Coordinates of C-alpha atoms and ligand atoms in Angstrom, one line a residue:
M1 CA 31.5 -4.1 -28.8
I2 CA 29.2 -1.2 -28.1
A3 CA 28.5 0.0 -24.6
A4 CA 25.7 2.4 -23.7
R5 CA 24.4 3.7 -20.4
A6 CA 21.2 5.5 -19.2
P7 CA 20.6 6.9 -15.7
G8 CA 17.7 6.4 -13.4
R9 CA 15.7 9.5 -12.6
V10 CA 14.0 11.0 -9.6
N11 CA 11.0 13.2 -10.3
L12 CA 11.4 16.4 -8.2
I13 CA 7.8 17.5 -8.8
G14 CA 5.0 17.0 -11.4
E15 CA 3.4 13.6 -10.7
H16 CA 0.9 12.0 -12.9
T17 CA 0.9 15.1 -15.0
D18 CA 2.7 13.7 -18.1
Y19 CA -0.1 11.7 -19.6
N20 CA -2.4 14.8 -18.9
D21 CA -0.1 16.8 -21.3
G22 CA 1.2 18.8 -18.4
F23 CA 4.6 19.5 -16.8
A24 CA 7.1 17.5 -14.8
M25 CA 10.6 18.3 -13.4
P26 CA 12.9 15.3 -13.0
M27 CA 16.7 15.0 -12.7
A28 CA 19.0 12.0 -13.5
I29 CA 20.5 10.1 -10.6
G30 CA 23.8 8.3 -10.1
A31 CA 22.3 4.8 -10.4
E32 CA 22.2 3.6 -14.0
T33 CA 21.7 0.8 -16.5
R34 CA 24.5 -0.4 -18.7
V35 CA 24.1 -2.4 -21.9
N36 CA 26.9 -4.0 -23.8
F37 CA 26.2 -5.3 -27.4
A38 CA 28.4 -7.6 -29.5
P39 CA 26.5 -7.7 -32.9
D40 CA 26.6 -10.9 -34.9
P41 CA 24.5 -10.4 -38.0
G42 CA 22.5 -13.5 -38.9
A43 CA 22.5 -14.9 -35.4
V44 CA 19.6 -14.7 -33.0
L45 CA 19.7 -12.1 -30.1
H46 CA 20.9 -13.5 -26.9
V47 CA 20.1 -11.3 -24.0
A48 CA 21.7 -11.9 -20.6
A49 CA 20.4 -9.9 -17.5
L50 CA 23.5 -10.3 -15.4
D51 CA 22.0 -9.1 -12.1
L52 CA 19.0 -11.4 -12.3
V53 CA 21.0 -14.4 -13.7
Q54 CA 18.3 -14.8 -16.4
D55 CA 18.4 -14.7 -20.1
D56 CA 16.3 -14.6 -23.3
R57 CA 16.8 -15.6 -26.9
F58 CA 14.8 -14.6 -29.9
D59 CA 15.0 -13.7 -33.6
P60 CA 14.7 -9.9 -33.9
A61 CA 12.8 -10.3 -37.2
T62 CA 10.0 -12.2 -35.6
V63 CA 10.0 -10.7 -32.1
A64 CA 6.8 -11.0 -30.1
A65 CA 5.7 -10.4 -26.5
L66 CA 6.2 -13.1 -23.9
P67 CA 3.2 -13.6 -21.7
G68 CA 4.3 -12.8 -18.1
G69 CA 7.8 -12.0 -19.5
G70 CA 8.8 -9.3 -17.0
W71 CA 12.0 -7.6 -18.0
R72 CA 12.2 -9.6 -21.2
N73 CA 9.2 -7.6 -22.6
Y74 CA 11.0 -4.3 -22.2
V75 CA 13.9 -5.6 -24.3
R76 CA 11.6 -7.3 -26.8
G77 CA 9.4 -4.1 -26.9
V78 CA 12.4 -1.9 -27.8
V79 CA 13.5 -4.3 -30.5
D80 CA 9.9 -4.4 -31.9
E81 CA 9.6 -0.6 -32.0
L82 CA 13.0 -0.2 -33.7
I83 CA 12.0 -2.6 -36.4
R84 CA 8.7 -0.9 -36.8
A85 CA 10.7 2.4 -37.3
G86 CA 12.7 0.7 -40.1
V87 CA 15.9 0.2 -38.1
A88 CA 17.8 -3.0 -38.9
V89 CA 18.4 -4.8 -35.6
P90 CA 21.1 -7.4 -35.9
G91 CA 21.5 -10.5 -33.8
G92 CA 24.3 -10.9 -31.3
T93 CA 24.9 -10.8 -27.6
L94 CA 23.4 -8.2 -25.3
T95 CA 24.4 -8.0 -21.7
L96 CA 22.4 -5.9 -19.2
T97 CA 23.4 -4.8 -15.8
G98 CA 22.4 -2.0 -13.5
T99 CA 22.3 -0.4 -10.1
I100 CA 18.8 1.1 -10.1
P101 CA 16.6 -0.6 -7.4
Q102 CA 13.5 -2.0 -9.1
G103 CA 10.0 -1.1 -7.9
T104 CA 11.1 2.1 -6.1
G105 CA 9.9 4.7 -8.6
L106 CA 13.3 5.5 -10.0
S107 CA 12.7 4.3 -13.5
S108 CA 14.7 1.2 -13.9
S109 CA 12.6 0.1 -16.8
A110 CA 12.8 3.4 -18.8
S111 CA 16.6 3.5 -18.1
L112 CA 16.9 0.0 -19.6
E113 CA 14.8 0.9 -22.6
V114 CA 16.7 4.0 -23.4
A115 CA 20.2 2.4 -22.9
L116 CA 19.1 -0.5 -25.1
A117 CA 17.8 1.8 -27.9
H118 CA 21.1 3.7 -27.8
A119 CA 23.1 0.5 -28.2
L120 CA 20.9 -1.0 -31.0
L121 CA 20.8 2.3 -32.9
A122 CA 24.6 2.6 -32.7
A123 CA 24.9 -1.0 -34.0
A124 CA 22.6 -0.1 -36.9
G125 CA 24.8 3.0 -37.6
V126 CA 22.0 5.5 -37.2
A127 CA 21.9 8.6 -34.9
W128 CA 18.6 9.7 -33.4
S129 CA 17.9 12.7 -31.1
A130 CA 17.5 12.1 -27.4
L131 CA 13.8 13.0 -27.7
D132 CA 13.2 10.5 -30.5
I133 CA 14.9 7.8 -28.5
A134 CA 12.8 8.7 -25.5
L135 CA 9.5 8.5 -27.4
L136 CA 10.5 5.2 -28.9
A137 CA 11.2 3.9 -25.4
Q138 CA 7.9 5.1 -24.2
R139 CA 6.1 3.3 -27.1
A140 CA 8.0 0.2 -26.1
E141 CA 6.8 0.4 -22.5
C142 CA 3.2 0.9 -23.6
G143 CA 3.5 -2.0 -26.1
F144 CA 4.5 -5.4 -24.9
P145 CA 4.5 -4.6 -21.1
G146 CA 1.2 -2.9 -21.5
V147 CA 1.6 0.0 -19.1
R148 CA -0.1 3.1 -20.5
C149 CA 2.7 5.4 -19.1
G150 CA 3.4 9.0 -20.1
N151 CA 6.7 10.3 -21.5
L152 CA 8.3 11.6 -18.3
D153 CA 10.6 8.7 -17.4
Q154 CA 12.0 8.1 -20.8
I155 CA 12.6 11.8 -21.5
A156 CA 14.3 12.1 -18.1
C157 CA 16.6 9.2 -18.8
A158 CA 17.4 10.3 -22.3
A159 CA 17.6 14.1 -22.1
T160 CA 18.8 15.3 -18.7
R161 CA 22.1 17.2 -18.2
G162 CA 24.6 16.9 -15.4
G163 CA 24.1 19.6 -12.7
H164 CA 20.6 20.3 -13.9
A165 CA 16.9 19.5 -13.3
L166 CA 14.8 19.2 -16.5
L167 CA 11.5 21.0 -16.8
I168 CA 9.5 19.0 -19.4
D169 CA 6.4 20.3 -21.2
C170 CA 5.0 16.9 -21.9
R171 CA 2.7 18.2 -24.7
S172 CA 5.0 20.5 -26.7
L173 CA 8.1 18.5 -25.6
A174 CA 9.9 21.8 -25.0
L175 CA 12.7 21.1 -22.5
R176 CA 14.2 23.6 -20.1
Q177 CA 17.5 22.7 -18.3
I178 CA 17.5 24.3 -14.8
A179 CA 20.9 24.6 -13.1
L180 CA 20.6 23.5 -9.5
P181 CA 21.9 25.9 -6.8
D182 CA 25.4 24.9 -5.6
D183 CA 24.4 24.4 -1.9
L184 CA 21.2 22.4 -2.7
A185 CA 21.2 18.7 -1.8
V186 CA 18.7 16.2 -3.2
M187 CA 18.1 13.2 -0.9
I188 CA 16.3 10.0 -1.8
V189 CA 15.0 7.8 0.9
Q190 CA 13.6 4.4 0.1
S191 CA 10.4 3.6 2.1
G192 CA 11.0 -0.1 1.7
V193 CA 7.4 -0.5 0.4
R194 CA 7.9 -2.0 -3.1
R195 CA 5.5 -0.9 -5.8
G196 CA 4.1 -4.2 -7.0
L197 CA 1.1 -5.2 -9.1
V198 CA 0.0 -1.5 -9.4
D199 CA -0.2 -1.2 -13.1
G200 CA -3.9 -1.6 -12.8
E201 CA -4.1 1.3 -10.3
Y202 CA -2.0 3.4 -12.7
N203 CA -4.2 2.7 -15.7
T204 CA -7.3 3.4 -13.5
R205 CA -5.9 6.8 -12.5
R206 CA -5.3 7.6 -16.1
A207 CA -8.9 6.6 -17.1
E208 CA -10.2 8.8 -14.2
C209 CA -8.2 11.8 -15.6
E210 CA -9.5 11.2 -19.1
R211 CA -13.1 11.0 -17.8
A212 CA -12.6 14.3 -16.0
A213 CA -11.2 16.0 -19.1
A214 CA -14.1 14.7 -21.2
V215 CA -16.7 16.1 -18.8
I216 CA -14.9 19.4 -18.5
G217 CA -14.8 19.5 -22.3
V218 CA -11.0 19.9 -22.8
P219 CA -8.6 17.7 -24.8
A220 CA -6.5 17.0 -21.7
L221 CA -6.4 18.2 -18.0
R222 CA -3.5 20.5 -19.0
D223 CA -6.1 22.7 -20.6
A224 CA -8.4 22.9 -17.5
D225 CA -8.3 25.5 -14.6
D226 CA -9.9 25.9 -11.2
G227 CA -12.9 27.7 -12.6
M228 CA -13.7 24.9 -15.1
L229 CA -13.3 22.3 -12.3
A230 CA -15.7 24.2 -10.0
G231 CA -18.2 24.3 -12.9
V232 CA -18.4 20.5 -13.2
R233 CA -18.7 19.8 -9.4
G234 CA -22.2 18.4 -9.8
R235 CA -21.7 16.6 -13.1
L236 CA -18.4 14.7 -12.5
D237 CA -18.1 11.9 -10.0
D238 CA -16.2 12.7 -6.8
V239 CA -13.2 10.5 -7.5
A240 CA -12.5 11.9 -10.9
W241 CA -13.1 15.4 -9.6
H242 CA -10.4 15.0 -7.0
R243 CA -8.0 13.4 -9.5
A244 CA -8.5 16.4 -11.8
R245 CA -7.9 18.8 -8.9
H246 CA -4.5 17.1 -8.2
V247 CA -3.4 17.4 -11.9
I248 CA -4.5 21.0 -12.3
S249 CA -2.8 22.1 -9.1
E250 CA 0.3 19.9 -9.7
N251 CA 0.9 21.5 -13.1
R252 CA 0.8 24.9 -11.5
R253 CA 3.2 23.8 -8.7
T254 CA 5.6 22.3 -11.1
C255 CA 5.9 25.5 -13.2
D256 CA 6.2 27.5 -10.0
A257 CA 8.9 25.1 -8.6
A258 CA 10.9 25.5 -11.8
E259 CA 11.0 29.3 -11.3
A260 CA 11.8 28.9 -7.6
L261 CA 14.6 26.4 -8.2
A262 CA 16.1 28.6 -11.0
A263 CA 16.1 31.5 -8.5
G264 CA 17.6 29.4 -5.7
D265 CA 14.5 29.8 -3.6
L266 CA 14.5 26.7 -1.4
V267 CA 11.7 28.0 0.8
A268 CA 9.2 28.2 -2.1
T269 CA 10.5 25.0 -3.6
G270 CA 10.1 23.1 -0.3
R271 CA 6.6 24.5 0.2
L272 CA 5.5 23.4 -3.3
M273 CA 7.0 19.9 -2.7
R274 CA 5.0 19.5 0.6
E275 CA 1.8 20.7 -1.1
S276 CA 2.5 18.1 -3.9
H277 CA 2.7 15.3 -1.3
Q278 CA -0.6 16.4 0.3
S279 CA -2.3 16.6 -3.1
Q280 CA -1.0 13.1 -4.0
A281 CA -2.3 11.8 -0.7
H282 CA -5.7 13.4 -0.5
D283 CA -6.7 14.1 -4.2
F284 CA -4.8 11.5 -6.2
G285 CA -4.9 8.7 -3.6
I286 CA -1.4 7.3 -4.4
T287 CA 0.6 7.6 -1.1
V288 CA 0.8 4.9 1.6
P289 CA 1.2 5.4 5.3
P290 CA 4.9 4.7 5.3
T291 CA 5.6 7.3 2.6
D292 CA 3.3 9.8 4.4
R293 CA 5.3 9.2 7.6
L294 CA 8.6 9.5 5.9
A295 CA 7.7 12.7 4.1
G296 CA 6.4 14.2 7.4
L297 CA 9.6 13.2 9.2
L298 CA 11.8 14.7 6.5
D299 CA 9.8 18.0 6.4
H300 CA 10.2 18.3 10.2
A301 CA 13.9 17.7 10.1
I302 CA 14.5 20.0 7.1
G303 CA 12.5 23.0 8.3
A304 CA 11.5 25.8 6.1
E305 CA 14.4 25.7 3.6
G306 CA 13.3 22.7 1.5
G307 CA 10.7 19.9 1.7
A308 CA 9.8 16.3 0.8
R309 CA 7.3 14.4 -1.3
Q310 CA 6.7 10.8 -2.5
T311 CA 8.2 10.5 -6.0
G312 CA 7.2 8.3 -8.9
G313 CA 4.2 6.4 -9.9
G314 CA 3.0 5.9 -6.3
F315 CA 1.9 3.3 -3.8
G316 CA 5.2 3.3 -2.0
G317 CA 8.7 3.5 -3.5
A318 CA 10.9 6.5 -2.6
V319 CA 10.5 9.9 -1.0
V320 CA 12.6 12.8 -2.5
A321 CA 13.7 15.8 -0.4
V322 CA 15.6 19.0 -1.2
M323 CA 17.5 20.9 1.5
R324 CA 20.6 23.0 2.1
A325 CA 23.7 20.9 1.7
G326 CA 24.7 21.8 5.2
H327 CA 21.6 20.1 6.6
V328 CA 22.2 16.7 5.1
A329 CA 23.9 15.1 8.1
A330 CA 21.3 16.1 10.6
V331 CA 18.4 15.1 8.3
R332 CA 20.0 11.7 7.7
D333 CA 20.3 11.2 11.4
A334 CA 16.7 12.1 11.9
V335 CA 15.5 9.6 9.3
N336 CA 17.7 6.9 10.7
A337 CA 16.4 7.6 14.2
G338 CA 12.7 7.9 13.2
Y339 CA 11.9 5.5 10.3
R340 CA 12.1 1.8 9.8
T341 CA 10.9 0.0 6.7
P342 CA 8.0 -2.5 7.0
D343 CA 10.7 -5.2 7.5
G344 CA 12.1 -3.3 10.4
A345 CA 15.3 -2.3 8.6
L346 CA 17.0 1.1 8.3
P347 CA 15.9 2.9 5.1
L348 CA 18.3 3.2 2.2
I349 CA 19.3 6.9 1.8
S350 CA 21.2 8.5 -1.1
V351 CA 22.3 12.0 -1.7
E352 CA 22.2 12.7 -5.5
T353 CA 24.2 14.8 -7.8
P354 CA 22.3 15.3 -11.1
A355 CA 23.8 13.0 -13.7
D356 CA 24.0 13.3 -17.4
G357 CA 21.4 11.7 -19.6
A358 CA 21.9 8.5 -21.6
G359 CA 24.6 7.9 -24.3
I360 CA 27.1 5.6 -25.9
I361 CA 30.2 5.2 -23.7
A362 CA 32.3 2.9 -26.0
R363 CA 32.2 1.5 -29.5
Ligands
GLA401 C1 5.3 6.4 -13.8 C2 5.1 6.5 -15.3 C3 5.3 8.0 -15.7 C4 4.5 9.0 -14.9 C5 4.8 8.7 -13.4 C6 3.9 9.5 -12.5 O1 6.7 6.6 -13.5 O2 5.9 5.7 -16.0 O3 5.0 8.1 -17.1 O4 3.2 9.0 -15.2 O5 4.5 7.3 -13.1 O6 4.3 10.8 -12.5

């Protein structure tokens, strides 16, 4: 029996920058996915999703996408990509279980893909680097499920380190581990607005960014600056122009936030996170009134030493905030007093310690 795990992730800053070849800075969270695998060469693969009480059965050698297959296509996609990479995937029994809430922007799907790849590679007796596993998992998500995602989520789940945030250069794949200050607390508040049916919006944003890069005349928005953007004001449609302005400013904010965090400067980090939220709201168009309210409430309760922003793909999900550890109780009270989910419930709040990236836990 092989057991593997991969954490979920929260993106501290750097949103919708990954597929523009830019920068992002996530950290791993305590919630995770676990995969157990009992190989049985010659048998089919039987996959049991314990939390959903659902299963799937297929022959790895002839794996194909399942129309409307949901979570099954993440599993099938990983198996397909491993086989394409020449890895012998045996049959057997896979059991999946996890604690990452789905549809909240905390990467339950990337975590599943990365944990699964670890388990199947271990069964095949091959060792891959964390980055290679992450890139395979990204291809798997783009393949059968059909989301044209970037590489942020999978790299975060695969390559983070306990106690650290991870600055990712999504083009060069250079990784910088940033030790978090001891008295910093990272809080995640669920807005209760589930992201749903937004893959179309995601792909639209990506197309708008590509349109902007083409008109500016750069390979990706990573290569553009404010001057270039000003130069295409009359030639680029207004929507794509604002999308590009978000990406260009968000890349700068992410690099600045990495320096600020490394220096323990919570005032600068907080300001950059607040600016990131505003840019997501006004230029990128991916926040919703409940996450705007929640971010505002958190900012007010936190004061100058820290800040909040919607995190993840957008259109709801979670808000992430950083603050001094000593402020957590008062901020939690303020959120509980001032925010209700669309269903009228108290929001789920967690305070996170950066976890380790994925790995094998038993074999
Ligand atoms: C989703 C995608 C990532 C990234 C974020 C936005 O989580 O899977 O690749 O684009 O949205 O930053």
